[in-house]
Short mmCIF file of C-alpha atoms in Angstrom, two decimals:
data_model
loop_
_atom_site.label_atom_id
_atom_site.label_comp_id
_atom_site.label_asym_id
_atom_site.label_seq_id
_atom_site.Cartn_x
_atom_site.Cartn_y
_atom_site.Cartn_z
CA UNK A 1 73.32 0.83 57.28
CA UNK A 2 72.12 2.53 53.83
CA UNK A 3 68.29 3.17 53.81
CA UNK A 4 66.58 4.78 51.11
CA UNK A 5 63.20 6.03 53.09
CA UNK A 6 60.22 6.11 50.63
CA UNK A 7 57.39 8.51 52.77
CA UNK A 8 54.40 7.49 51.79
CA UNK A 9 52.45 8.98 54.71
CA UNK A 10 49.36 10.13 54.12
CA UNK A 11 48.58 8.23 51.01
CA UNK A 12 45.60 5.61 51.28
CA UNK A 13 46.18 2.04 49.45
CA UNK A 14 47.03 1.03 46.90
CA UNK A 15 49.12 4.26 46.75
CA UNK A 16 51.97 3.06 49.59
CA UNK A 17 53.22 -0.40 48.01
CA UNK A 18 52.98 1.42 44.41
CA UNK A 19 55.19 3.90 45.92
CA UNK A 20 57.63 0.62 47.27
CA UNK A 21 57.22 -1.03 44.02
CA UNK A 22 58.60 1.82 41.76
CA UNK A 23 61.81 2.60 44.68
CA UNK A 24 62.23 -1.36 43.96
CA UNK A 25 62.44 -0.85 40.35
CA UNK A 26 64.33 2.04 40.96
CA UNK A 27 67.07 1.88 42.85
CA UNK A 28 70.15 -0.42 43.16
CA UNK A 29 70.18 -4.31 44.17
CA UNK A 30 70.29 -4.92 48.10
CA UNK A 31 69.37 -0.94 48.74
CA UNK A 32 67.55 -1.08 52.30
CA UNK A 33 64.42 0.58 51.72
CA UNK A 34 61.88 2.22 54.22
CA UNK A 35 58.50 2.28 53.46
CA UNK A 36 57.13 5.08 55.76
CA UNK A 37 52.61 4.53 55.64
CA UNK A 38 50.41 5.50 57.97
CA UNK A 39 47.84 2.84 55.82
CA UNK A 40 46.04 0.57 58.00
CA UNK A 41 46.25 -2.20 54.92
CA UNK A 42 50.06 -1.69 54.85
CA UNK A 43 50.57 -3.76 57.98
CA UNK A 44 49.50 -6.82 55.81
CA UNK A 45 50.31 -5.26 52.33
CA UNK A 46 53.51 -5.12 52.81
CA UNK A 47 54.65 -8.37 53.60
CA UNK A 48 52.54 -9.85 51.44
CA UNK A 49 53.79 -7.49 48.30
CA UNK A 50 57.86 -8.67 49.56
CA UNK A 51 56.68 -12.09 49.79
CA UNK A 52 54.77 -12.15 46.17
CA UNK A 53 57.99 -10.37 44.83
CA UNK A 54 61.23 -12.26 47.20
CA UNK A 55 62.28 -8.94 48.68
CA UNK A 56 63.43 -9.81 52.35
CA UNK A 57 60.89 -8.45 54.88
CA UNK A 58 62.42 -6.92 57.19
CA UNK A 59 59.70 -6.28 60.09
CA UNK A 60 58.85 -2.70 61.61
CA UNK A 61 60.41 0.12 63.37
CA UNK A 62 58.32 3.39 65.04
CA UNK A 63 58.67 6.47 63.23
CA UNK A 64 60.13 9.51 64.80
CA UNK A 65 58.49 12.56 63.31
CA UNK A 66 54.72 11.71 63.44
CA UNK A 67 52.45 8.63 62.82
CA UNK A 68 52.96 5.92 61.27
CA UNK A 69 54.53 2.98 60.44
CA UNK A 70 58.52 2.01 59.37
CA UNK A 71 58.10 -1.09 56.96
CA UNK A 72 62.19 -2.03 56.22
CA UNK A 73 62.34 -4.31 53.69
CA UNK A 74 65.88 -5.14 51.27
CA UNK A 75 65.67 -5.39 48.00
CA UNK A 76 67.14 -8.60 46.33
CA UNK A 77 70.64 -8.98 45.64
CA UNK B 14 18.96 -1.46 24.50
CA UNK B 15 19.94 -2.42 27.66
CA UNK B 16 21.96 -5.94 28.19
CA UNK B 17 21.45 -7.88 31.24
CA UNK B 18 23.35 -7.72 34.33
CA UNK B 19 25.61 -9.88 35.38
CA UNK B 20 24.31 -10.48 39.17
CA UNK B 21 27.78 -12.02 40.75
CA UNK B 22 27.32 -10.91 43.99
CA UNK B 23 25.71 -14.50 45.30
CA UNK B 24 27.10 -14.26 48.17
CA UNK B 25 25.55 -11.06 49.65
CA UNK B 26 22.32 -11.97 48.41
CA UNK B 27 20.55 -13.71 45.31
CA UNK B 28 16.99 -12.37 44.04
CA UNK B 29 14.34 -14.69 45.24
CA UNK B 30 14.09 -17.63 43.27
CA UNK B 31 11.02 -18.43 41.76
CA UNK B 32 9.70 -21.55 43.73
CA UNK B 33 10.52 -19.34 46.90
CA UNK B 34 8.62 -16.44 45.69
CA UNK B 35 5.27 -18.77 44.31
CA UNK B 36 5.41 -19.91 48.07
CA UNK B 37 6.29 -16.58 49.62
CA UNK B 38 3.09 -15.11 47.95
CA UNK B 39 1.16 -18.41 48.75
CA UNK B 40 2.03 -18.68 52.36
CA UNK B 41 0.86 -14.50 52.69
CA UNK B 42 -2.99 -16.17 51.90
CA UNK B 43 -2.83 -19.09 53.55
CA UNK B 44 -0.45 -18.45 56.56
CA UNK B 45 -1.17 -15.11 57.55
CA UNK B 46 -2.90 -16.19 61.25
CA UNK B 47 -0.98 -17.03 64.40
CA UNK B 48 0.33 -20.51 64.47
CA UNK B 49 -0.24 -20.01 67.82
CA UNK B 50 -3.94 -19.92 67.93
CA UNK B 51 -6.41 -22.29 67.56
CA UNK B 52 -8.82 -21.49 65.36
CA UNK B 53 -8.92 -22.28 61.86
CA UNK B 54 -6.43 -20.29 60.27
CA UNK B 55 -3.99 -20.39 63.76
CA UNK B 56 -4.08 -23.97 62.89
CA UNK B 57 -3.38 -23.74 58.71
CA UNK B 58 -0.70 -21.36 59.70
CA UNK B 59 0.68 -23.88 62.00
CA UNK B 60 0.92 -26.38 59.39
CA UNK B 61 2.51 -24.51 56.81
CA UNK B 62 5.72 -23.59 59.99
CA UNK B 63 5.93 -27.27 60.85
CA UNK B 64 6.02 -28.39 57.27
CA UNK B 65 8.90 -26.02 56.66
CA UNK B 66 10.26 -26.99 59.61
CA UNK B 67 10.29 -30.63 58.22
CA UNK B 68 11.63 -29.62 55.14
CA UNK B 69 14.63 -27.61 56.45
CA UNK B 70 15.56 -30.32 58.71
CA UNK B 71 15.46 -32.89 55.91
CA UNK B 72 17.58 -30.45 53.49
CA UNK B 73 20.20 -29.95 56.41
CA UNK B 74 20.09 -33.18 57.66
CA UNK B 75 18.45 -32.75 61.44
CA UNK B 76 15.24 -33.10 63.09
CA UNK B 77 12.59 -30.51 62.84
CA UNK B 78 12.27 -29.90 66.17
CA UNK B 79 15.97 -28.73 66.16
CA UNK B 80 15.40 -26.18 63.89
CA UNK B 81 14.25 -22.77 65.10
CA UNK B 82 13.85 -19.27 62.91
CA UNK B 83 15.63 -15.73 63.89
CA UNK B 84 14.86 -12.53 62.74
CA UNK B 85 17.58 -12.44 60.02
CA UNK B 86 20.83 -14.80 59.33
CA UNK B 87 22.71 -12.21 61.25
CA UNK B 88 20.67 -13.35 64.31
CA UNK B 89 20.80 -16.77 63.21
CA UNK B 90 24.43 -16.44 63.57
CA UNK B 91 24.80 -14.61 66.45
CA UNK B 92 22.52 -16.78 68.66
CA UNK B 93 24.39 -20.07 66.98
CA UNK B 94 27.08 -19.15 69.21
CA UNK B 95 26.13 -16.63 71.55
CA UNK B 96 23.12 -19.23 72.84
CA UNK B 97 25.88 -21.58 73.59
CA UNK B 98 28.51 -19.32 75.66
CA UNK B 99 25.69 -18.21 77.67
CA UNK B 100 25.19 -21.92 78.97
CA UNK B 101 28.56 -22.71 79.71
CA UNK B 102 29.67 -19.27 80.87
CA UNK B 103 32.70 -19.71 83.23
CA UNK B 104 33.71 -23.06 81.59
CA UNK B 105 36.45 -21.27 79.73
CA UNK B 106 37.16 -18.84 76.35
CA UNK B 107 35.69 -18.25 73.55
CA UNK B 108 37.37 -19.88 70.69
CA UNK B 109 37.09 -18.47 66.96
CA UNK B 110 38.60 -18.57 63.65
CA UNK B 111 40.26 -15.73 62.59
CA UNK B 112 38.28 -15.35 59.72
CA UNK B 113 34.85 -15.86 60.73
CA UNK B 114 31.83 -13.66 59.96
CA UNK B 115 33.23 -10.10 61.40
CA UNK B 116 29.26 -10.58 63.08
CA UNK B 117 30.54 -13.43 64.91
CA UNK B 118 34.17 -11.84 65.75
CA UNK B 119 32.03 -9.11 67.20
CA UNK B 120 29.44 -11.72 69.17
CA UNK B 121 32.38 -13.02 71.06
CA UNK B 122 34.27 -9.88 71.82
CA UNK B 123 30.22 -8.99 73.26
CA UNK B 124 30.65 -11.89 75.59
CA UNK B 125 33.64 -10.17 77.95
CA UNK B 126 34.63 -13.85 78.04
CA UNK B 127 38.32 -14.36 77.20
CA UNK B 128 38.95 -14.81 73.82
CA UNK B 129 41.61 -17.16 71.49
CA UNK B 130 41.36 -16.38 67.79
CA UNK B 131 42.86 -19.15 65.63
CA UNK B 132 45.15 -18.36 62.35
CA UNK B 133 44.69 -20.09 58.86
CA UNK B 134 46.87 -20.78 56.45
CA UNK B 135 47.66 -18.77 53.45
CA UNK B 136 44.70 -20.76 51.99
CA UNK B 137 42.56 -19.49 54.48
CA UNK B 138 42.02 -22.84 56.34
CA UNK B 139 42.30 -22.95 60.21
CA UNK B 140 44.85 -24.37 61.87
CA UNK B 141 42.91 -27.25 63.48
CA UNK B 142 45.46 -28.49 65.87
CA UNK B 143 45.61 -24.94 67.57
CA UNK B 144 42.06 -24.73 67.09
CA UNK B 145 41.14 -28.24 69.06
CA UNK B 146 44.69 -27.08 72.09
CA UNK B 147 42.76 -24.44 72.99
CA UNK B 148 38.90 -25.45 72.49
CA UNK B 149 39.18 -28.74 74.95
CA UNK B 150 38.88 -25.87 77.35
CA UNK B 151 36.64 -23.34 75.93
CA UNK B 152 33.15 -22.89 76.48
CA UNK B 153 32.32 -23.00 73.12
CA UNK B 154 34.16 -22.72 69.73
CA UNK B 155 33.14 -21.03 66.09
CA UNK B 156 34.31 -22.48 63.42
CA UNK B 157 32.73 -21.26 59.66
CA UNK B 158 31.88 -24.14 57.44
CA UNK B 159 33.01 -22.53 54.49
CA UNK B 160 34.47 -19.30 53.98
CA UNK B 161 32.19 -16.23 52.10
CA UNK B 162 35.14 -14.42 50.72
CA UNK B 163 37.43 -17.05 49.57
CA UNK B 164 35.29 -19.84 49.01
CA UNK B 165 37.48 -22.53 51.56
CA UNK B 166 35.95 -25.30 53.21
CA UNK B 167 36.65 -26.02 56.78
CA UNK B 168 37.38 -28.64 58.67
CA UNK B 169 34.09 -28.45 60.87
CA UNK B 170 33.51 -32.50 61.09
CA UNK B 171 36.88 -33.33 62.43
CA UNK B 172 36.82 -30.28 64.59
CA UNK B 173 33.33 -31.11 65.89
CA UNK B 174 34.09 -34.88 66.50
CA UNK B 175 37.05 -34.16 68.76
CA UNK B 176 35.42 -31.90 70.75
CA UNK B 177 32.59 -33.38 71.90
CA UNK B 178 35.14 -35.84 73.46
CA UNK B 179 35.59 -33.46 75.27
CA UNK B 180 32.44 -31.74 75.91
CA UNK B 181 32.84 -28.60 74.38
CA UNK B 182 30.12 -27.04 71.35
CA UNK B 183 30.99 -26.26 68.05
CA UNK B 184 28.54 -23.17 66.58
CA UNK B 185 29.26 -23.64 62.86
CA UNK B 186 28.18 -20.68 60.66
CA UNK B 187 27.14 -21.93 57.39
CA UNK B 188 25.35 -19.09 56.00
CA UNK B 189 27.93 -19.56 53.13
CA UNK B 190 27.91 -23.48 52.48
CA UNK B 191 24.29 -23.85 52.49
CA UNK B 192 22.25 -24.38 49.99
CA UNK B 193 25.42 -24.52 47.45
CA UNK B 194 27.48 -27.87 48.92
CA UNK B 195 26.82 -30.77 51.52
CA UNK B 196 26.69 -29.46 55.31
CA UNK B 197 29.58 -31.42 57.60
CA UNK B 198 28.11 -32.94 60.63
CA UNK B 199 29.99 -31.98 63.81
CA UNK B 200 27.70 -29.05 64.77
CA UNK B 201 26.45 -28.51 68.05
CA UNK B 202 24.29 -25.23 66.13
CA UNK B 203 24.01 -24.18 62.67
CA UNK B 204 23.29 -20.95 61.45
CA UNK B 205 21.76 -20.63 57.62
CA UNK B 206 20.98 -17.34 55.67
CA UNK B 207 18.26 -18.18 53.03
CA UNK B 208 18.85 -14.86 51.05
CA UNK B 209 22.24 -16.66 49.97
CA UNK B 210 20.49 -19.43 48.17
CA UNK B 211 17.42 -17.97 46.35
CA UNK B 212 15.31 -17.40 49.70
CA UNK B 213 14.05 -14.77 51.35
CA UNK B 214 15.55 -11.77 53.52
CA UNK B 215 13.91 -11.41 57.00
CA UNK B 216 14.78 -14.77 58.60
CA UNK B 217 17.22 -16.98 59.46
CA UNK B 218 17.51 -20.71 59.99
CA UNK B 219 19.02 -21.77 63.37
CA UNK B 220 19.46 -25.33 64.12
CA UNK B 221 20.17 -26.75 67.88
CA UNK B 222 21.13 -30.75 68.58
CA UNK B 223 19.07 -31.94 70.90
CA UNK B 224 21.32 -32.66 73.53
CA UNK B 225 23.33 -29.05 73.27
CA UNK B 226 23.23 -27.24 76.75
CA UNK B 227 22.25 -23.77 74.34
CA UNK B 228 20.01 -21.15 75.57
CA UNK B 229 17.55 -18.82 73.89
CA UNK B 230 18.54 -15.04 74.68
CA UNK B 231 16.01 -12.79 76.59
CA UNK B 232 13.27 -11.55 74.18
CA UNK B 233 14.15 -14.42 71.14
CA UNK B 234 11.17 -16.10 69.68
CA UNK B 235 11.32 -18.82 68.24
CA UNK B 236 9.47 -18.10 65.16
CA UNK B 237 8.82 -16.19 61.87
CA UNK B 238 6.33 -14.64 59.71
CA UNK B 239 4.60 -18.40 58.28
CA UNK B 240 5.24 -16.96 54.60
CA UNK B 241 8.97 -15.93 55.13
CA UNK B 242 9.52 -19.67 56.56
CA UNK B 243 7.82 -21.25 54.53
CA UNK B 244 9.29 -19.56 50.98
CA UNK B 245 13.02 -20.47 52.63
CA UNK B 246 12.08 -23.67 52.98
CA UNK B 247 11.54 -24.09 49.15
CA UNK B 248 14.20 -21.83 48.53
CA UNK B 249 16.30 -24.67 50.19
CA UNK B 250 14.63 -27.48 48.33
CA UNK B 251 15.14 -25.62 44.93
CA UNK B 252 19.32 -24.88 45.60
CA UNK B 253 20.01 -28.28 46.49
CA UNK B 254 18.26 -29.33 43.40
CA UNK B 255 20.15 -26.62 41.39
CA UNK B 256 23.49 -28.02 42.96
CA UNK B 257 23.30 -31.19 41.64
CA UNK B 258 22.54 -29.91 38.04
CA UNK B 259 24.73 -26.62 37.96
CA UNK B 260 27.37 -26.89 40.95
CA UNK B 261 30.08 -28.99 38.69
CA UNK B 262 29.62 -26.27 35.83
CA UNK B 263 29.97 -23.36 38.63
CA UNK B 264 33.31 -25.19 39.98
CA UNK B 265 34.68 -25.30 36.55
CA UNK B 266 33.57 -21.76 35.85
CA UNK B 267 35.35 -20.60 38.57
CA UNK B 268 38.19 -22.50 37.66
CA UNK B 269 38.55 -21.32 34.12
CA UNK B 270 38.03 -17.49 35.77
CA UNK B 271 41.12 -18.38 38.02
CA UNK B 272 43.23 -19.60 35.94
CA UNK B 273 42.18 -16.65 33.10
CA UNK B 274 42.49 -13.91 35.25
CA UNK B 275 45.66 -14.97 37.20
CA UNK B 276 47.69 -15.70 33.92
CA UNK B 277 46.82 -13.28 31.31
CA UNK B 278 47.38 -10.53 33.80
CA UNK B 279 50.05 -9.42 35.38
CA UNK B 280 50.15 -9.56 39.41
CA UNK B 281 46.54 -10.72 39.40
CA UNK B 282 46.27 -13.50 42.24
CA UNK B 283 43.69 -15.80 43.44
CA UNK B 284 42.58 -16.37 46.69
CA UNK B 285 41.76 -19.43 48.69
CA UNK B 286 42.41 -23.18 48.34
CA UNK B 287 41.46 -23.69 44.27
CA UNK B 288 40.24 -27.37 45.23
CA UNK B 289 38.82 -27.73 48.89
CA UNK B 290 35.96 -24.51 48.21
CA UNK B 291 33.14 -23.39 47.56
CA UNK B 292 31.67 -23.84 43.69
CA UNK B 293 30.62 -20.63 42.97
CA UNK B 294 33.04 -18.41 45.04
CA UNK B 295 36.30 -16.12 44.13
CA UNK B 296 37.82 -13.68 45.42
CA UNK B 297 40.88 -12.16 42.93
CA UNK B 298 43.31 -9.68 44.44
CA UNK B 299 45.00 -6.88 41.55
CA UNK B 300 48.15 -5.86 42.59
CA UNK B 301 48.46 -1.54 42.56
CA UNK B 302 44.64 -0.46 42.13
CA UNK B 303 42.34 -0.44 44.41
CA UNK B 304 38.82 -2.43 44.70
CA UNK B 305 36.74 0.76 44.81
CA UNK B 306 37.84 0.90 41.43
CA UNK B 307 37.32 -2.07 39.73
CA UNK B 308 34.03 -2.41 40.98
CA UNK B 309 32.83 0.99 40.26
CA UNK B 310 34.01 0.00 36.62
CA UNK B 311 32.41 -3.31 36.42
CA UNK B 312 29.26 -1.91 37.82
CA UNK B 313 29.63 0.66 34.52
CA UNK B 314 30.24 -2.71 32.33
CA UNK B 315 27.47 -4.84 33.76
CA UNK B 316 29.13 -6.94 36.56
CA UNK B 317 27.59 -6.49 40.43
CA UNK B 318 30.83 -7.41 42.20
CA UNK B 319 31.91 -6.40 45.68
CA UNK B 320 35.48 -6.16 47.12
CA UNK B 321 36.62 -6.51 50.97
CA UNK B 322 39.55 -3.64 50.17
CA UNK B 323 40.06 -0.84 52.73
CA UNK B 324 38.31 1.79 50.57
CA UNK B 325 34.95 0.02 50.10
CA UNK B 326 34.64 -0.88 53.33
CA UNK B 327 33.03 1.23 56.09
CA UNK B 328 36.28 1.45 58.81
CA UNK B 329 38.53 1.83 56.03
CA UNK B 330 40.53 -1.47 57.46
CA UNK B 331 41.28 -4.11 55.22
CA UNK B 332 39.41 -7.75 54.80
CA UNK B 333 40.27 -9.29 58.04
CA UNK B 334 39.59 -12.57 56.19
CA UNK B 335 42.65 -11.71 53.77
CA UNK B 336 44.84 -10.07 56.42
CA UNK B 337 44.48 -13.27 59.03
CA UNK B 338 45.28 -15.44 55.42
CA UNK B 339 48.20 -13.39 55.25
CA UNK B 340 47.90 -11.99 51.48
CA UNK B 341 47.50 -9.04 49.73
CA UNK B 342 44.44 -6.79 50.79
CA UNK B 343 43.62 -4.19 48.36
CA UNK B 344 42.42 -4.33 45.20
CA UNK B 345 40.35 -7.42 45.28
CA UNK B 346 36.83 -8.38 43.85
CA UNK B 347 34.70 -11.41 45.13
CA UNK B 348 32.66 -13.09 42.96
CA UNK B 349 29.56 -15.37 43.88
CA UNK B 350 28.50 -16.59 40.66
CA UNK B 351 24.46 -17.33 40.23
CA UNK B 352 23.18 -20.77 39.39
CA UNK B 353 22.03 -19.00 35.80
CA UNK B 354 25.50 -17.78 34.37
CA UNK B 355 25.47 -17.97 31.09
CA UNK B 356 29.42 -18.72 29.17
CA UNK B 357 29.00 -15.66 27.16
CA UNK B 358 28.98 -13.57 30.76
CA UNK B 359 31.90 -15.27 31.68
CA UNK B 360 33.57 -14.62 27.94
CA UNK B 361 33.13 -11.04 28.57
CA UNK B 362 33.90 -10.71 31.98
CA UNK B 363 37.73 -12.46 30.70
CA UNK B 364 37.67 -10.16 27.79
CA UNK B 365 37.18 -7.10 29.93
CA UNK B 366 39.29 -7.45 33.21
CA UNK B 367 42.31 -6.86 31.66
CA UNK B 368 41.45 -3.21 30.23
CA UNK B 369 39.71 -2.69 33.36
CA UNK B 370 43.12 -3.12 35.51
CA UNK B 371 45.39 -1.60 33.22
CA UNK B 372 43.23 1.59 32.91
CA UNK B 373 43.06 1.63 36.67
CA UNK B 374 46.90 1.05 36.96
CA UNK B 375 47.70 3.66 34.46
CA UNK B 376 45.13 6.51 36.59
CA UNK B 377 47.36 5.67 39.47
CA UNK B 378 50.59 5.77 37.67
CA UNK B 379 51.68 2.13 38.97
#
């Protein structure tokens, strides 16, 4: 699967879904994009940014290389 | 020459009104003494507690010898619940919205008792069939009568009704809803925070049925300073007067402020059910800034808001209230709109918002 990871680790809200909006307006329809945030607000930022916008949330994954959070969402088609 | 600020922080705490105040500063002459003792002035003192008493329980719609006075609302709301698990520890968990007070969240993690936390909806109301599965069993359940971020009523008579069929206590915190809309019945206790209606800091109003198996903790009095009682009691009288005359103007108000801000804006949303809520309550999320901001530059323009975002708060975690509603946390304001606010406030508030977010969008290169 293409991912595009976005790392926004280490950045406090509202920095992380700014970061996800601009890879949305960025890159290509359907791109898989990781949002990488060690937020604590991203947990319910995120889905509620993919809802407001109807990109496809598509849950969590752990993060290999230090803390944080893997927020995989696709970007509409 | 300074203009005058636009107070919109209601909810947190309004400046004594001035009925409360005239019997604030009355009640420090005449009902300094004891009501306890039997002199003279134990006795005058006495008076002016069980004519507040009467008052309260006439505003709220209970008998005065139901009502008893905390320390502060925080106590009030505490005990509201807390009083009741301690009576019927053993007879199950501890049910709670998911969006009540974080005081109350806190009260029954306190209790060791097992614990069920009931979702809302993306409106922020609670999802009453879960609520009433699991509180036939519990040993007492919180449910919020309204809301103090996003303004929603709850269903706290039809929760209430149904379970006292089944023997279990509702502690309803209304320390948002009163004094600014019509309390539900359905409440096995009530706790009320005077210093959100134009009374005074330094007490809070409990009420207990007669008939609730609630107990008093160790060391709670039952009682206040005479003067603090006595001031919320007419702080009471005055806001229900002031809701009849200004609580369809607030609604609208709100309304307009809603509708303004969430369509003249781009990725501005409003939270909470817009019909089923409080009248003077809103809480507006801005998509890509962050609350710290906005209110630091509404403070600089006039406006006393206050935001639940991450940043302003002390643990850095979002508004739980938002987060259980399932929407966007950061870069909200609440408002809690006084009785007084003038169209001109509102004018500029509307006419300002918009440069406020862009500039703050544009700093964080969103």
């Amino acid at each position: 699967m293409n991912e595009t990871l976005v790392d926004a680790r280490g950045k406090r809200c509202p920095a992380p879904i700014i970061a996800l909006a601009q890879a949305s307006r960025e890159l290509p329809p359907g791109t898989y994009v990781v949002l990488l945030s060690d937020d604590p607000g991203a947990d319910t930022d995120v889905p509620a940014w993919c809802r407001l916008k109807g990109v496809d949330y598509l849950g969590t994954r752990a993060v290999d290389d230090g803390a944080g959070t893997g927020y995989v969402v696709r970007l509409p088609q | 020459m300074s203009r005058r600020r636009s107070e919109w922080d209601s909810v947190s705490g309004m400046p004594l009104c001035e009925p409360a105040r005239q019997a604030l500063l009355a009640a420090i002459d005449a009902g300094w003494a004891d009501p306890a003792r039997l002199y003279r002035e134990g006795r005058q003192a006495r008076l002016l507690l069980d004519a507040a008493r009467e008052s309260l329980a006439a505003s709220i719609g209970c008998r005065a010898d139901e009502i008893r006075f905390t320390p502060s609302s925080a106590a009030a709301r505490q005990q509201a619940l807390l009083g009741l698990v301690s009576s019927r520890a053993g007879l199950g968990p501890v049910v709670t919205s998911a969006i009540e007070h974080s005081s109350i969240l806190l009260a029954a993690e306190s209790t060791g008792l097992p614990r069920v936390d009931i979702g809302v909806d993306s409106a922020g109301r609670v999802d009453l069939p879960a609520m009433l599965a699991a509180g036939v069993n519990a040993a007492a359940v919180a449910l919020q009568a309204a809301n103090g971020e996003v303004g929603t009523l709850q269903p706290v008579r039809e929760a209430g009704e149904a379970l006292s069929a089944h023997g279990v206590p509702l502690a309803c915190d209304a320390s948002a809803l009163a004094g600014h809309g019509a309390i539900p019945a359905g409440w096995s206790t009530l706790a009320v925070a005077p210093e959100t209606f134009g009374g005074p800091r330094g007490v809070g109003i409990l009420a207990v049925r007669t008939g609730a198996r609630w107990r008093s903790p160790e060391s709670a009095e039952d009682t206040a300073w005479v003067p603090l009682a006595a001031s919320a009691a007419i702080a009471m009288e005055t806001a229900l007067q002031r809701n009849l005359q200004h609580g369809e103007r607030l609604r609208a108000i709100i309304g307009r402020i809603r509708h303004a801000a969430t369509s003249t804006i781009e990725d501005v949303y409003a939270a909470g059910d817009p019909i089923g809520r409080l009248p003077h309550v809103l809480t507006l999320t801005c998509m890509y800034v962050d609350g710290e901001t906005l209110v630091r530059e509404l403070d600089a323009q006039g406006f006393a808001v206050t935001s639940g975002s991450a940043c302003v708060s002390d643990s850095l975690r979002p508004s739980h209230v938002l987060a259980a509603m399932g929407v966007l946390t950061h870069g909200n304001i609440r408002i809690g709109l006084p009785w007084d606010v003038a169209d001109e406030e509102v004018d500029r508030f509307l006419a300002l918002l918009p440069r406020i977010v862009s500039q703050a969008r544009g700093r964080l290169g969103a």
